[in-house]
Short mmCIF file of C-alpha atoms in Angstrom, two decimals:
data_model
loop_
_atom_site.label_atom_id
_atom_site.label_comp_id
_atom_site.label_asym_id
_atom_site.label_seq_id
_atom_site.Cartn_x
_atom_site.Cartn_y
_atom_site.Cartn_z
CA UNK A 22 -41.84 -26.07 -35.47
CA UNK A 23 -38.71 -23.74 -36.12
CA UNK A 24 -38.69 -20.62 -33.00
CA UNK A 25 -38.74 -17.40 -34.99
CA UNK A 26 -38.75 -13.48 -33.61
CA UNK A 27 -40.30 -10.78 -35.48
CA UNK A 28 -39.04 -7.41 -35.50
CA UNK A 29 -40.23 -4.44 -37.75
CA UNK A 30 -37.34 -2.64 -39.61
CA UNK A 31 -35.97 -1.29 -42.92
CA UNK A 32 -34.92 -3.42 -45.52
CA UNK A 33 -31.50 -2.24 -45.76
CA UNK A 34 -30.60 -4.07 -42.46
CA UNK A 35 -30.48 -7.73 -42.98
CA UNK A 36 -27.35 -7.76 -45.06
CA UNK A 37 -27.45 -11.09 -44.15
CA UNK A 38 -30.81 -11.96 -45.23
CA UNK A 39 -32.25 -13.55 -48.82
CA UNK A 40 -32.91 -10.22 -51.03
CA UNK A 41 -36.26 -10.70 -51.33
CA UNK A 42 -36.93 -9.91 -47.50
CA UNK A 43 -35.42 -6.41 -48.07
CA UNK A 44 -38.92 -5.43 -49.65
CA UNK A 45 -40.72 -6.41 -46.19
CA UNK A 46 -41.96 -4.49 -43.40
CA UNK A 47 -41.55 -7.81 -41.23
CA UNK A 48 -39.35 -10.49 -41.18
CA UNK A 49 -39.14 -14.00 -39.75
CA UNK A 50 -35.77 -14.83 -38.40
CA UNK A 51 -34.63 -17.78 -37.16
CA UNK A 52 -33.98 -17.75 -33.36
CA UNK A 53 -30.57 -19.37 -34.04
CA UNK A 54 -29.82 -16.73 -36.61
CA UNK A 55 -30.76 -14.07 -35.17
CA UNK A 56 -27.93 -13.37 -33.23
CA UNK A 57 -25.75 -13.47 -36.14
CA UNK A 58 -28.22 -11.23 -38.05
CA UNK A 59 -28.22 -8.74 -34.70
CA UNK A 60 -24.31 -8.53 -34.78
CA UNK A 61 -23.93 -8.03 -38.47
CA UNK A 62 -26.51 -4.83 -38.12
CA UNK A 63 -24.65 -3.55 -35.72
CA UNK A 64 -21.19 -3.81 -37.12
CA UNK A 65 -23.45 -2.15 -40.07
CA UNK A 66 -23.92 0.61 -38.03
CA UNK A 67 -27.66 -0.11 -37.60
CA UNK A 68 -27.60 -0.14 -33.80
CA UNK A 69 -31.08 0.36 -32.50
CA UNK A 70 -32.22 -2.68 -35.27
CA UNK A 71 -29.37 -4.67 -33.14
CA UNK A 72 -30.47 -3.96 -29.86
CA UNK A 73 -33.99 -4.89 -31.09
CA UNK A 74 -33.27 -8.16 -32.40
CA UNK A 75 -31.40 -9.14 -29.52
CA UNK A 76 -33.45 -8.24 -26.71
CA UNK A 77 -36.12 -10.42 -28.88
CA UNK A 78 -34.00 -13.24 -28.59
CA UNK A 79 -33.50 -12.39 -24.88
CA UNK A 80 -36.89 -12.97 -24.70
CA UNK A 81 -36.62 -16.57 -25.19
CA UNK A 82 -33.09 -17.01 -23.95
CA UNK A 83 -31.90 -15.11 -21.10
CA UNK A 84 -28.67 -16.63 -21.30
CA UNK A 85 -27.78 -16.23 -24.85
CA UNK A 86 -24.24 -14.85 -24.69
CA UNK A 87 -24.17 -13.28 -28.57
CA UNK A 88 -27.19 -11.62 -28.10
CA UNK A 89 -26.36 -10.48 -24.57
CA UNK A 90 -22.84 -9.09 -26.13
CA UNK A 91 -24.74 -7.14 -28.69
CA UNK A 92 -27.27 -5.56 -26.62
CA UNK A 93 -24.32 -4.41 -23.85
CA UNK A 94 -22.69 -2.98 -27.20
CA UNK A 95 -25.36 -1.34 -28.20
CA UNK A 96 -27.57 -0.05 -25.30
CA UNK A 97 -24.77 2.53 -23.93
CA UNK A 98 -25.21 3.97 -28.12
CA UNK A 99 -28.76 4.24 -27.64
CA UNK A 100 -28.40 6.03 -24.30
CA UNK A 101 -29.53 3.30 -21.80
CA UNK A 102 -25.85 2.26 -20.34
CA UNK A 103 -27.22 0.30 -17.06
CA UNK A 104 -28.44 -1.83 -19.63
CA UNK A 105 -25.55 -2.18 -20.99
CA UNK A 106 -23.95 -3.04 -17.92
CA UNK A 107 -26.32 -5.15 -16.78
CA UNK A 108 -26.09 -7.57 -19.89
CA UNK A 109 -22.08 -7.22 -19.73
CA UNK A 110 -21.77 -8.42 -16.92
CA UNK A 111 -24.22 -11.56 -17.55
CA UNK A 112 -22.00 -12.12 -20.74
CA UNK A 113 -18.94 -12.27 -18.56
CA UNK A 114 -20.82 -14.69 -16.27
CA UNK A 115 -21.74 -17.12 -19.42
CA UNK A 116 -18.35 -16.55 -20.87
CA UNK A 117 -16.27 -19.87 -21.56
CA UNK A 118 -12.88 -18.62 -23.14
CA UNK A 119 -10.53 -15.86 -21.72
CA UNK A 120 -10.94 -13.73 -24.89
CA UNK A 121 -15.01 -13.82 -24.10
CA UNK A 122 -14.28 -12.58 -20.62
CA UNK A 123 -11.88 -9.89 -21.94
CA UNK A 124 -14.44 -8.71 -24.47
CA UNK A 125 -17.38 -8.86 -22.22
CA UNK A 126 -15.50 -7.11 -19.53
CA UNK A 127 -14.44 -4.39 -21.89
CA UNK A 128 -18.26 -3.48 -22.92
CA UNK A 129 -19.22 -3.92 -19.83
CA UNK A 130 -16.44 -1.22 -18.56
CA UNK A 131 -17.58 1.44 -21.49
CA UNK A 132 -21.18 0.76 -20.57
CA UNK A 133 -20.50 2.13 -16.87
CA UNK A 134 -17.94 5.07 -18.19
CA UNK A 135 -20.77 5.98 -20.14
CA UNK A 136 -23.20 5.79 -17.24
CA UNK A 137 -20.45 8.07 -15.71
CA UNK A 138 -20.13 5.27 -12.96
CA UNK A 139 -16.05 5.13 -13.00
CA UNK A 140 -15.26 3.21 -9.96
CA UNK A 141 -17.39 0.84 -11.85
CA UNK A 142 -15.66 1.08 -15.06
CA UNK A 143 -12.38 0.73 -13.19
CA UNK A 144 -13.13 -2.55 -11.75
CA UNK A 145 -14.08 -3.98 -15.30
CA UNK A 146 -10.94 -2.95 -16.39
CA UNK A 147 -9.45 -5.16 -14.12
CA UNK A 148 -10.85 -8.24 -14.95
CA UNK A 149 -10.63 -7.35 -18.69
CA UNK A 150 -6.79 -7.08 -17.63
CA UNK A 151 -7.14 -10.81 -16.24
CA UNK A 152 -8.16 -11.76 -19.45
CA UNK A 153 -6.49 -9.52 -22.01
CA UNK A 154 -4.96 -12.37 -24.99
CA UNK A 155 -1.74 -10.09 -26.04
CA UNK A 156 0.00 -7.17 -24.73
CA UNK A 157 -1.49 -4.99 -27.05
CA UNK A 158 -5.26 -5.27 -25.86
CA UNK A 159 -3.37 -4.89 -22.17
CA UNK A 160 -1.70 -1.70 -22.72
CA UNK A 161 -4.82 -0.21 -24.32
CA UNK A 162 -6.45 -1.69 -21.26
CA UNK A 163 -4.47 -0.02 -19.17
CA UNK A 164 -4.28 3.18 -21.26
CA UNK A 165 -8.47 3.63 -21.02
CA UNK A 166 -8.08 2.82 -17.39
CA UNK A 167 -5.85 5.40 -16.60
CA UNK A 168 -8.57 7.57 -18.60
CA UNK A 169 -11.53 6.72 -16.25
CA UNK A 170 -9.37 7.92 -13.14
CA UNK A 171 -8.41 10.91 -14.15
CA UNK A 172 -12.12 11.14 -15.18
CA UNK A 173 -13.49 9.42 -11.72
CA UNK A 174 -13.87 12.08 -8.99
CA UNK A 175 -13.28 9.62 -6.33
CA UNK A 176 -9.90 8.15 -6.21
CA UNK A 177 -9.33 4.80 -4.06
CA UNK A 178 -6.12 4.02 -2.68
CA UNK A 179 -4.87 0.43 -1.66
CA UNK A 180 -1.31 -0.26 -0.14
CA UNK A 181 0.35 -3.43 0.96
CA UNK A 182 3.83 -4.11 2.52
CA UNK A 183 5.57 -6.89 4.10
CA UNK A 184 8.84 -6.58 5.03
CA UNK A 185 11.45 -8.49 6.90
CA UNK A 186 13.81 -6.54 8.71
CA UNK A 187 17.43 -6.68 10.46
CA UNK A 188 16.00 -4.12 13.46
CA UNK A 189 12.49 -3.70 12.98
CA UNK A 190 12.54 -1.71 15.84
CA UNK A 191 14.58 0.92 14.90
CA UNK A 192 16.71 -0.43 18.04
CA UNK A 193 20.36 -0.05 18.80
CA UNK A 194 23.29 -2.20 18.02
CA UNK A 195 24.93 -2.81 21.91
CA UNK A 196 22.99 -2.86 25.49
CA UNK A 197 25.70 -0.04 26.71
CA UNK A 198 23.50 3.21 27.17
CA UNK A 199 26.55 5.77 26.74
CA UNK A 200 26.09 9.90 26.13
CA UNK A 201 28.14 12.65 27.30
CA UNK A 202 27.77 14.11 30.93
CA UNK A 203 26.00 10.61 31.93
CA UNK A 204 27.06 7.60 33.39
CA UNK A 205 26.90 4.08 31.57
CA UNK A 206 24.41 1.85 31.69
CA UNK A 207 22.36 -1.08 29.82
CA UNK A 208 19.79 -0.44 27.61
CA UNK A 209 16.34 -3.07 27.81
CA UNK A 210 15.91 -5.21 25.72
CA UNK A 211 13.07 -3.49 23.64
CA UNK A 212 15.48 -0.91 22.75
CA UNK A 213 18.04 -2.92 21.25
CA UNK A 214 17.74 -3.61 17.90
CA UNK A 215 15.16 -7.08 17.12
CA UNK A 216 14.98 -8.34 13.74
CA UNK A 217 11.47 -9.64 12.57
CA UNK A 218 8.82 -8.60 9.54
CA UNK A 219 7.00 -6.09 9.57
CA UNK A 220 3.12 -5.88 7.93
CA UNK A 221 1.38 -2.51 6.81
CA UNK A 222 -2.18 -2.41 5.38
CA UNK A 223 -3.09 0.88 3.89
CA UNK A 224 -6.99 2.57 2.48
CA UNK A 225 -7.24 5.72 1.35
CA UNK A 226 -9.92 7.80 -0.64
CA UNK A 227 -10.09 11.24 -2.45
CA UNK A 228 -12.92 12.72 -3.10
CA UNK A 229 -12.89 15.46 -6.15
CA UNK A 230 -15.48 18.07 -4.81
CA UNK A 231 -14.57 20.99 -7.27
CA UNK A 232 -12.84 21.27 -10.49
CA UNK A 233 -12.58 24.56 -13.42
CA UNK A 234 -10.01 24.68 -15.90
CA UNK A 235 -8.06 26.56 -13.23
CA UNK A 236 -8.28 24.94 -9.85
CA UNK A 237 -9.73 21.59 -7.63
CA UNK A 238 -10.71 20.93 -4.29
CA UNK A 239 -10.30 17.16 -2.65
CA UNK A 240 -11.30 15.87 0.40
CA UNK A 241 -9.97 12.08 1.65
CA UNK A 242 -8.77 10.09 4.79
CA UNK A 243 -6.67 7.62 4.72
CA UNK A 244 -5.97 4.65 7.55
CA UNK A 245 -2.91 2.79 8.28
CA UNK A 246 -2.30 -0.05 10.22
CA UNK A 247 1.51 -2.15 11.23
CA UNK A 248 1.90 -5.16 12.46
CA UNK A 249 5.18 -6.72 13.41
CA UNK A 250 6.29 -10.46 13.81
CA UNK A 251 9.64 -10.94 15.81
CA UNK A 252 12.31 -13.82 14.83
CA UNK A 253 14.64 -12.98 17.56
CA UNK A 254 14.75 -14.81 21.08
CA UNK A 255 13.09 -12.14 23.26
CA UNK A 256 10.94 -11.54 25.76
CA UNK A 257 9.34 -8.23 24.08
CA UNK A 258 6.00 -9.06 22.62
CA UNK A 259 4.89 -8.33 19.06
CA UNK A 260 2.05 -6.23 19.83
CA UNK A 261 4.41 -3.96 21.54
CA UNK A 262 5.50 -2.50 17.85
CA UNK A 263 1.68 -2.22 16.81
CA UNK A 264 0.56 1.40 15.09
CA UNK A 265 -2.17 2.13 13.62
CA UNK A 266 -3.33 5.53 12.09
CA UNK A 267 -6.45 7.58 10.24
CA UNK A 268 -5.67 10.50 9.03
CA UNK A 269 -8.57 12.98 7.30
CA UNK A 270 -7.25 16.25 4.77
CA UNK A 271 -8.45 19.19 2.83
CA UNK A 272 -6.23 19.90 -0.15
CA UNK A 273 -6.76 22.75 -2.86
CA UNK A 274 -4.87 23.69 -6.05
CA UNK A 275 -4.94 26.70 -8.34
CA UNK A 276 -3.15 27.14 -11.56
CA UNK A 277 -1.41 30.19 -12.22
CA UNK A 278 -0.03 31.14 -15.63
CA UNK A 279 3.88 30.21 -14.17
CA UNK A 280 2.66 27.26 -11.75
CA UNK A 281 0.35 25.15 -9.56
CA UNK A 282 -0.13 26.33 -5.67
CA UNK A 283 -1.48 24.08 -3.12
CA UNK A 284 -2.66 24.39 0.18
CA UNK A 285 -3.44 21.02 2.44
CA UNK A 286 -5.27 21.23 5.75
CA UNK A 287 -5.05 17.45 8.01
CA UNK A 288 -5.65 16.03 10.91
CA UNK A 289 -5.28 13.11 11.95
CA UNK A 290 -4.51 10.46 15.01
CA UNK A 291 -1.72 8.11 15.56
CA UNK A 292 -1.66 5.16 18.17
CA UNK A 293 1.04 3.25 19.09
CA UNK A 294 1.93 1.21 22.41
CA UNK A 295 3.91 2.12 25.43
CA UNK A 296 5.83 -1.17 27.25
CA UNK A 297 6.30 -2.27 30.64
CA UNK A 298 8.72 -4.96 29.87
CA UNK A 299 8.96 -6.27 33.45
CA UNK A 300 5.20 -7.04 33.14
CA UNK A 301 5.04 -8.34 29.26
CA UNK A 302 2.01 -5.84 28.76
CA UNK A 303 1.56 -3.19 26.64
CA UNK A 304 -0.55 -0.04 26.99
CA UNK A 305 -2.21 1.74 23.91
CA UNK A 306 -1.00 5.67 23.74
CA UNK A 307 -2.12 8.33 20.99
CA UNK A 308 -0.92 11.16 19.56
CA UNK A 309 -2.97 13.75 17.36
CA UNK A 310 -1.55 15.73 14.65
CA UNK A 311 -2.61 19.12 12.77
CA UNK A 312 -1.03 19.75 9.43
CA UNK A 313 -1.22 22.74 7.32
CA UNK A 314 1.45 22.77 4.14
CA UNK A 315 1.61 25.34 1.49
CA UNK A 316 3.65 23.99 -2.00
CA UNK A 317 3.97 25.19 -5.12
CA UNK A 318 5.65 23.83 -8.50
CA UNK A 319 7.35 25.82 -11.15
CA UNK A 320 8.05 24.19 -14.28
CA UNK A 321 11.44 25.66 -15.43
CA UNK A 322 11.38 24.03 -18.86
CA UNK A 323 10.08 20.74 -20.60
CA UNK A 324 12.51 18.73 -18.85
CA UNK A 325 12.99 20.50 -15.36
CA UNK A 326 10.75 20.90 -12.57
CA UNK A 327 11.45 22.82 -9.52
CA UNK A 328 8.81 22.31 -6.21
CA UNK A 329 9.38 24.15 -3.08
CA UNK A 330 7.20 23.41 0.22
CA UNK A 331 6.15 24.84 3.70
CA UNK A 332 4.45 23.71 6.89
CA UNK A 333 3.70 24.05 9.93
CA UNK A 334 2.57 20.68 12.30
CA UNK A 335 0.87 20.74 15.99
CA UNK A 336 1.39 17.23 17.87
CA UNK A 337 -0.24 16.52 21.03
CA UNK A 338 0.56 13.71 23.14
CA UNK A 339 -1.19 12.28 25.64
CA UNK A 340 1.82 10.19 27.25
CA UNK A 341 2.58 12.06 30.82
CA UNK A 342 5.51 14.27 30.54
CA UNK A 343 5.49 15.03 26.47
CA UNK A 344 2.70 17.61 25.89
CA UNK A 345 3.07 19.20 22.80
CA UNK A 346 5.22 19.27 19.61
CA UNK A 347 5.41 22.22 17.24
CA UNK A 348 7.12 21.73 14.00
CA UNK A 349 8.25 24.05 10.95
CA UNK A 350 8.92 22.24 7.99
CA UNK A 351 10.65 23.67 4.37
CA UNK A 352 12.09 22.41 1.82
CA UNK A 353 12.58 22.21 -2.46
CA UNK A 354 13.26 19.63 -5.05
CA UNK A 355 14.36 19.55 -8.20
CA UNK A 356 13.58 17.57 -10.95
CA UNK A 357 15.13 16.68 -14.30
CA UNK A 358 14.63 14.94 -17.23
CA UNK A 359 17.30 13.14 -19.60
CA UNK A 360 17.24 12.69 -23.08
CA UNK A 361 16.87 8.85 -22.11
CA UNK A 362 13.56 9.60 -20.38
CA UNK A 363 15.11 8.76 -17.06
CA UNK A 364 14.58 11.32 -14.50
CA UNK A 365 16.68 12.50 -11.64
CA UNK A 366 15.88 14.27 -8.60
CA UNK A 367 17.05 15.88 -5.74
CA UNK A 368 15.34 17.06 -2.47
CA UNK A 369 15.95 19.12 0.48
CA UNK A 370 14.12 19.08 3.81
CA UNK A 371 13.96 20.86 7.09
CA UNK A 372 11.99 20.42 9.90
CA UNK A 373 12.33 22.32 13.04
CA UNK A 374 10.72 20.84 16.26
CA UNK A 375 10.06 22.87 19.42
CA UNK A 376 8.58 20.91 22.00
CA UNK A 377 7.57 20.77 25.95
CA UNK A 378 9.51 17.92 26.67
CA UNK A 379 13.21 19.03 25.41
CA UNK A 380 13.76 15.24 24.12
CA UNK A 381 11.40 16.64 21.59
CA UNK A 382 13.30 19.49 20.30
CA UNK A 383 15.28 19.48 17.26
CA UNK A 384 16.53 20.39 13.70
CA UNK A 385 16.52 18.17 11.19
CA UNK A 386 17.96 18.19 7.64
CA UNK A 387 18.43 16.25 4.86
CA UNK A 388 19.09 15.37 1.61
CA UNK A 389 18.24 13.22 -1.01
CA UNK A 390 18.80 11.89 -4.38
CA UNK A 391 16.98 9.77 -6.59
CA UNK A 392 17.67 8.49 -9.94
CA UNK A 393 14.63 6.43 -11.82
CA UNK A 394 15.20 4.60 -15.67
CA UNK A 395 12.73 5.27 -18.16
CA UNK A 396 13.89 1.74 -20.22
CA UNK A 397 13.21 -1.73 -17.88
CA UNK A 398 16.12 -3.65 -17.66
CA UNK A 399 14.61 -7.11 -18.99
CA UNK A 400 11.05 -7.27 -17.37
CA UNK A 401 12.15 -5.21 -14.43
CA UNK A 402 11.78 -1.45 -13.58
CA UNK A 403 14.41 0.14 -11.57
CA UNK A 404 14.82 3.18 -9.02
CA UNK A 405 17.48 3.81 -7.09
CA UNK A 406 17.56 6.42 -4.10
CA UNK A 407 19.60 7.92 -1.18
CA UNK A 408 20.97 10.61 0.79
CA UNK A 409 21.86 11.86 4.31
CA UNK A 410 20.21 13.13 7.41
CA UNK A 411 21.46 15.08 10.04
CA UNK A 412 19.67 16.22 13.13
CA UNK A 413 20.54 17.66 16.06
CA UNK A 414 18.78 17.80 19.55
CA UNK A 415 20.08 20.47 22.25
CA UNK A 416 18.12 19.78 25.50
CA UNK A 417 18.26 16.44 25.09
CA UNK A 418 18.88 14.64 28.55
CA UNK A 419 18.97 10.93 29.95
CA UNK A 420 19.70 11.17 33.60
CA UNK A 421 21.57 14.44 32.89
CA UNK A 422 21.66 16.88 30.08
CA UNK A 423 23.66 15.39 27.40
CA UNK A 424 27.32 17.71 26.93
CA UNK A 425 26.40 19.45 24.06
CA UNK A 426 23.13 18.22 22.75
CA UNK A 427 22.35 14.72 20.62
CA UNK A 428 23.74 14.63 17.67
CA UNK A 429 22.68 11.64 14.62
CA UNK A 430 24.07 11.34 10.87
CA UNK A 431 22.14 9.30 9.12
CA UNK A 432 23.04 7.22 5.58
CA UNK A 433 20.56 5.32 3.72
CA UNK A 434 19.97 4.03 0.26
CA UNK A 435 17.24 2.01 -1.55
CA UNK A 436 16.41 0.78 -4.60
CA UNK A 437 12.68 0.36 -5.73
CA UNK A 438 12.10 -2.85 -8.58
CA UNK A 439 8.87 -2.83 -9.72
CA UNK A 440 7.48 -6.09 -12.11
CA UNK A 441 5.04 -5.21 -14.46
CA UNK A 442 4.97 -8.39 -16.71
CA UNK A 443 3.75 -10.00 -13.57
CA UNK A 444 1.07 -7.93 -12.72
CA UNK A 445 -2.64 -9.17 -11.55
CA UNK A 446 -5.61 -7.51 -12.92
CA UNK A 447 -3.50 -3.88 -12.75
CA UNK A 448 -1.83 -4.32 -9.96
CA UNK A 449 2.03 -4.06 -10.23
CA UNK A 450 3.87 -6.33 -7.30
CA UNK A 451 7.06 -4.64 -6.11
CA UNK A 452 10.37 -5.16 -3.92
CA UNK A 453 11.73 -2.47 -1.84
CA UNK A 454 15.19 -2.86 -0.57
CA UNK A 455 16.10 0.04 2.17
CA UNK A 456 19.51 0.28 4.23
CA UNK A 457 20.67 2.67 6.67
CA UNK A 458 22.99 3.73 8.73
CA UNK A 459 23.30 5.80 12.30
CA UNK A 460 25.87 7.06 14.14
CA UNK A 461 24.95 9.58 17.23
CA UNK A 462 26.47 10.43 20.48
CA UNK A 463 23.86 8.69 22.57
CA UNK A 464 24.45 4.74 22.02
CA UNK A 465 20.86 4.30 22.09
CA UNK A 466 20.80 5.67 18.70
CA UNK A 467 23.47 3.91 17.13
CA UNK A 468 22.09 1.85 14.48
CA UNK A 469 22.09 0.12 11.72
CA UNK A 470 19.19 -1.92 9.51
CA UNK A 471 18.88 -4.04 6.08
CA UNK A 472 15.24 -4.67 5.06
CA UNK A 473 13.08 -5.49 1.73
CA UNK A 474 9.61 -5.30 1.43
CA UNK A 475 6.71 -6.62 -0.75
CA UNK A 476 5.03 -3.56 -2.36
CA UNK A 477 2.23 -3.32 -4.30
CA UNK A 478 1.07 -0.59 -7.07
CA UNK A 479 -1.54 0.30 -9.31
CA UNK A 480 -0.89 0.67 -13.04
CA UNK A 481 -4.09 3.17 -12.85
#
């Protein structure tokens, strides 16, 4: 005998159905029609009649991928959305063809922005991005997921780098130790420059605690952790370039009627490890730092945006013979807009360091351009960046005070290509190419280094 499900409804709704069931309070449907019947009510704007028929044929089978599609449509419309998640996501399960999983992923995503569950939503948008037939359903894709995080008021931050690297070690070019007022000598071999690759996993969260049409209050952390792999002949070991950091922060913003303000409060702890290369071991050594910074932005016009900083830092080492650090920090950029779209900007930053160790104190300044297109060239998104450095250190001493202080000038340059077409589920993969150039006084910081890295960003 033919399965049938009986639902009670208006007439008007089976569209689909011989006319002379329109008169009845109850109809027989087919089981195997009934999910055609279910989607062509709800296309008809009858979306509770949907839902009803569908969960009917639910009923029977659990794994009926039209009916589960219609109720994860409909259930967020009739104010249930975990039900509309839950069947979304069963639909993706069951789904055969990528343009199933992109549709089931897609209800399933609305069903949990609905449900005001936007990490949730965000993930769905993923895998709808996995399966996403043209580029027009993936830039919509995109589009609604950069909707759900500006809605989401937590805000989840993955980074990923590898990078080989020249002198991964920020390590000098010659073994000849050389500075005014001392004697030569050789430099160890950890301190000369060691090519190799560097790896940095990064996890960070905001939290959106507070929000008016005037101001918002965040809370996050973040952790950070390098690992390097030398190439070079050497007797230093990896682990002896090992950091690893978690940092916690405060930040607030107000709107005034000319700008935004913010204040950020962090603190945070930074370990690295201190060598005995005669040994081969390695010790672990910390650091913590206290950060309070004060910016504000000021846009001049529609095209031009002007940013100026402040900050103070307090760094306290636990390494015998450094103590602690005390740093002021100011600086402004500017930022413009072309006609083109592309966008050029310019940045200037001091930071004076006072600290109990004279090795430790210093001024620092630099400056920086960067220049990014609006238009990909081909499939490819370009940046391009650079600038100088200069710092100077007056008390700094090897075995005797160096004749008129330490003195680097820095040159570097990079250029950022980011790959869009080749994305993963949102994710953009990257290559970073960085070169720089020191010259100082003090051979140990005479340096030079060519790297490119593997980056990875988010598209929302």
């Amino acid at each position: 005998m033919m399965q049938c499900i009986k639902t009670i409804t208006a007439a008007a709704c089976f569209t689909a159905v011989a006319a002379s069931a329109f008169a009845q309070d109850t109809v027989d449907i087919p089981i195997d029609q009934a999910g055609a019947v279910a989607t062509q009510a709800l296309l008809a704007g009858e979306t509770a009649v949907a839902a009803q028929i569908a969960e009917a044929v639910l009923t029977q089978r659990p794994d009926d991928r039209a009916a589960l599609v219609v109720v994860a449509a409909a259930a967020p419309r009739l104010n249930n959305p975990e039900r509309g998640i839950e069947t979304g996501a069963r639909a993706w399960r069951l789904s055969d063809t990528p343009l199933q999983r992109y549709e089931a992923a897609r209800l399933t995503a609305l069903a949990a922005a609905e449900a005001e569950r936007f990490t949730t939503a965000a993930f769905w948008l993923r895998l709808a991005l996995l399966s996403a037939p043209y580029d027009a359903e993936r830039a919509r894709t995109i589009a609604d997921g950069r909707q759900v995080s500006q809605r989401n008021p937590l805000q989840v931050q993955l980074s990923f780098s590898l990078a080989p690297s020249t002198n991964v070690n920020g390590g000098a070019e010659t073994d000849i130790s050389s500075a005014p007022g001392n004697p030569d000598g050789r430099l160890s071999d950890d301190a000369l420059a060691l090519a190799g690759w560097r790896a940095s996993l990064g996890f960070g969260a905001n939290y959106r605690v507070q929000q008016n049409e005037t101001s918002r209050t965040t809370v996050g952390f973040s952790l950070q952790a390098s690992r390097v792999r030398l190439t070079d002949d050497t007797s230093v070991p990896d682990e002896a370039f090992d950091t690893n950091s978690i940092e916690a922060r405060l930040r607030h913003e107000r709107l005034f009627a000319d700008g935004l303000l913010g204040i950020s409060l962090s603190r945070g702890q930074f370990d690295y490890r201190d060598l005995d290369l005669a040994a081969e071991t390695t010790d672990f050594e910390k650091y913590d730092a206290t950060r309070l910074f004060v910016d504000y932005r000021y846009p001049v016009s529609d095209r031009t945006t002007v940013d100026v900083f402040a900050g103070r830092e307090l760094l306290r080492y636990d390494a015998t013979g450094i103590g602690e650090v005390k740093r002021t920090i100011l600086g402004s950029s500017v930022s413009y807009r072309l006609e083109s779209g592309d966008r050029i900007s310019t940045t200037y930053r001091f930071v004076g360091s006072d600290g109990d160790n004279g090795n430790y104190t210093s001024d620092d300044h630099s400056l920086s351009v960067s220049y990014g297109f609006a238009e990909p060239f081909g499939d490819v998104t370009v940046a391009l960046g650079g600038g100088v450095r200069w710092a100077d250190y007056p008390e700094y001493r090897l075995l005797n005070p160096v004749t008129g202080g330490r003195q680097d000038e820095t040159v570097f340059a990079n250029v950022n290509l980011g790959f869009p077409e080749a994305s993963i589920a949102g994710f953009i993969p990257g290559i970073r190419i960085d070169a720089n150039r020191t010259d100082s006084n003090v051979s140990r910081f005479d340096r030079e280094s060519l790297g490119a890295s593997l980056t990875i960003t988010s598209s929302f």
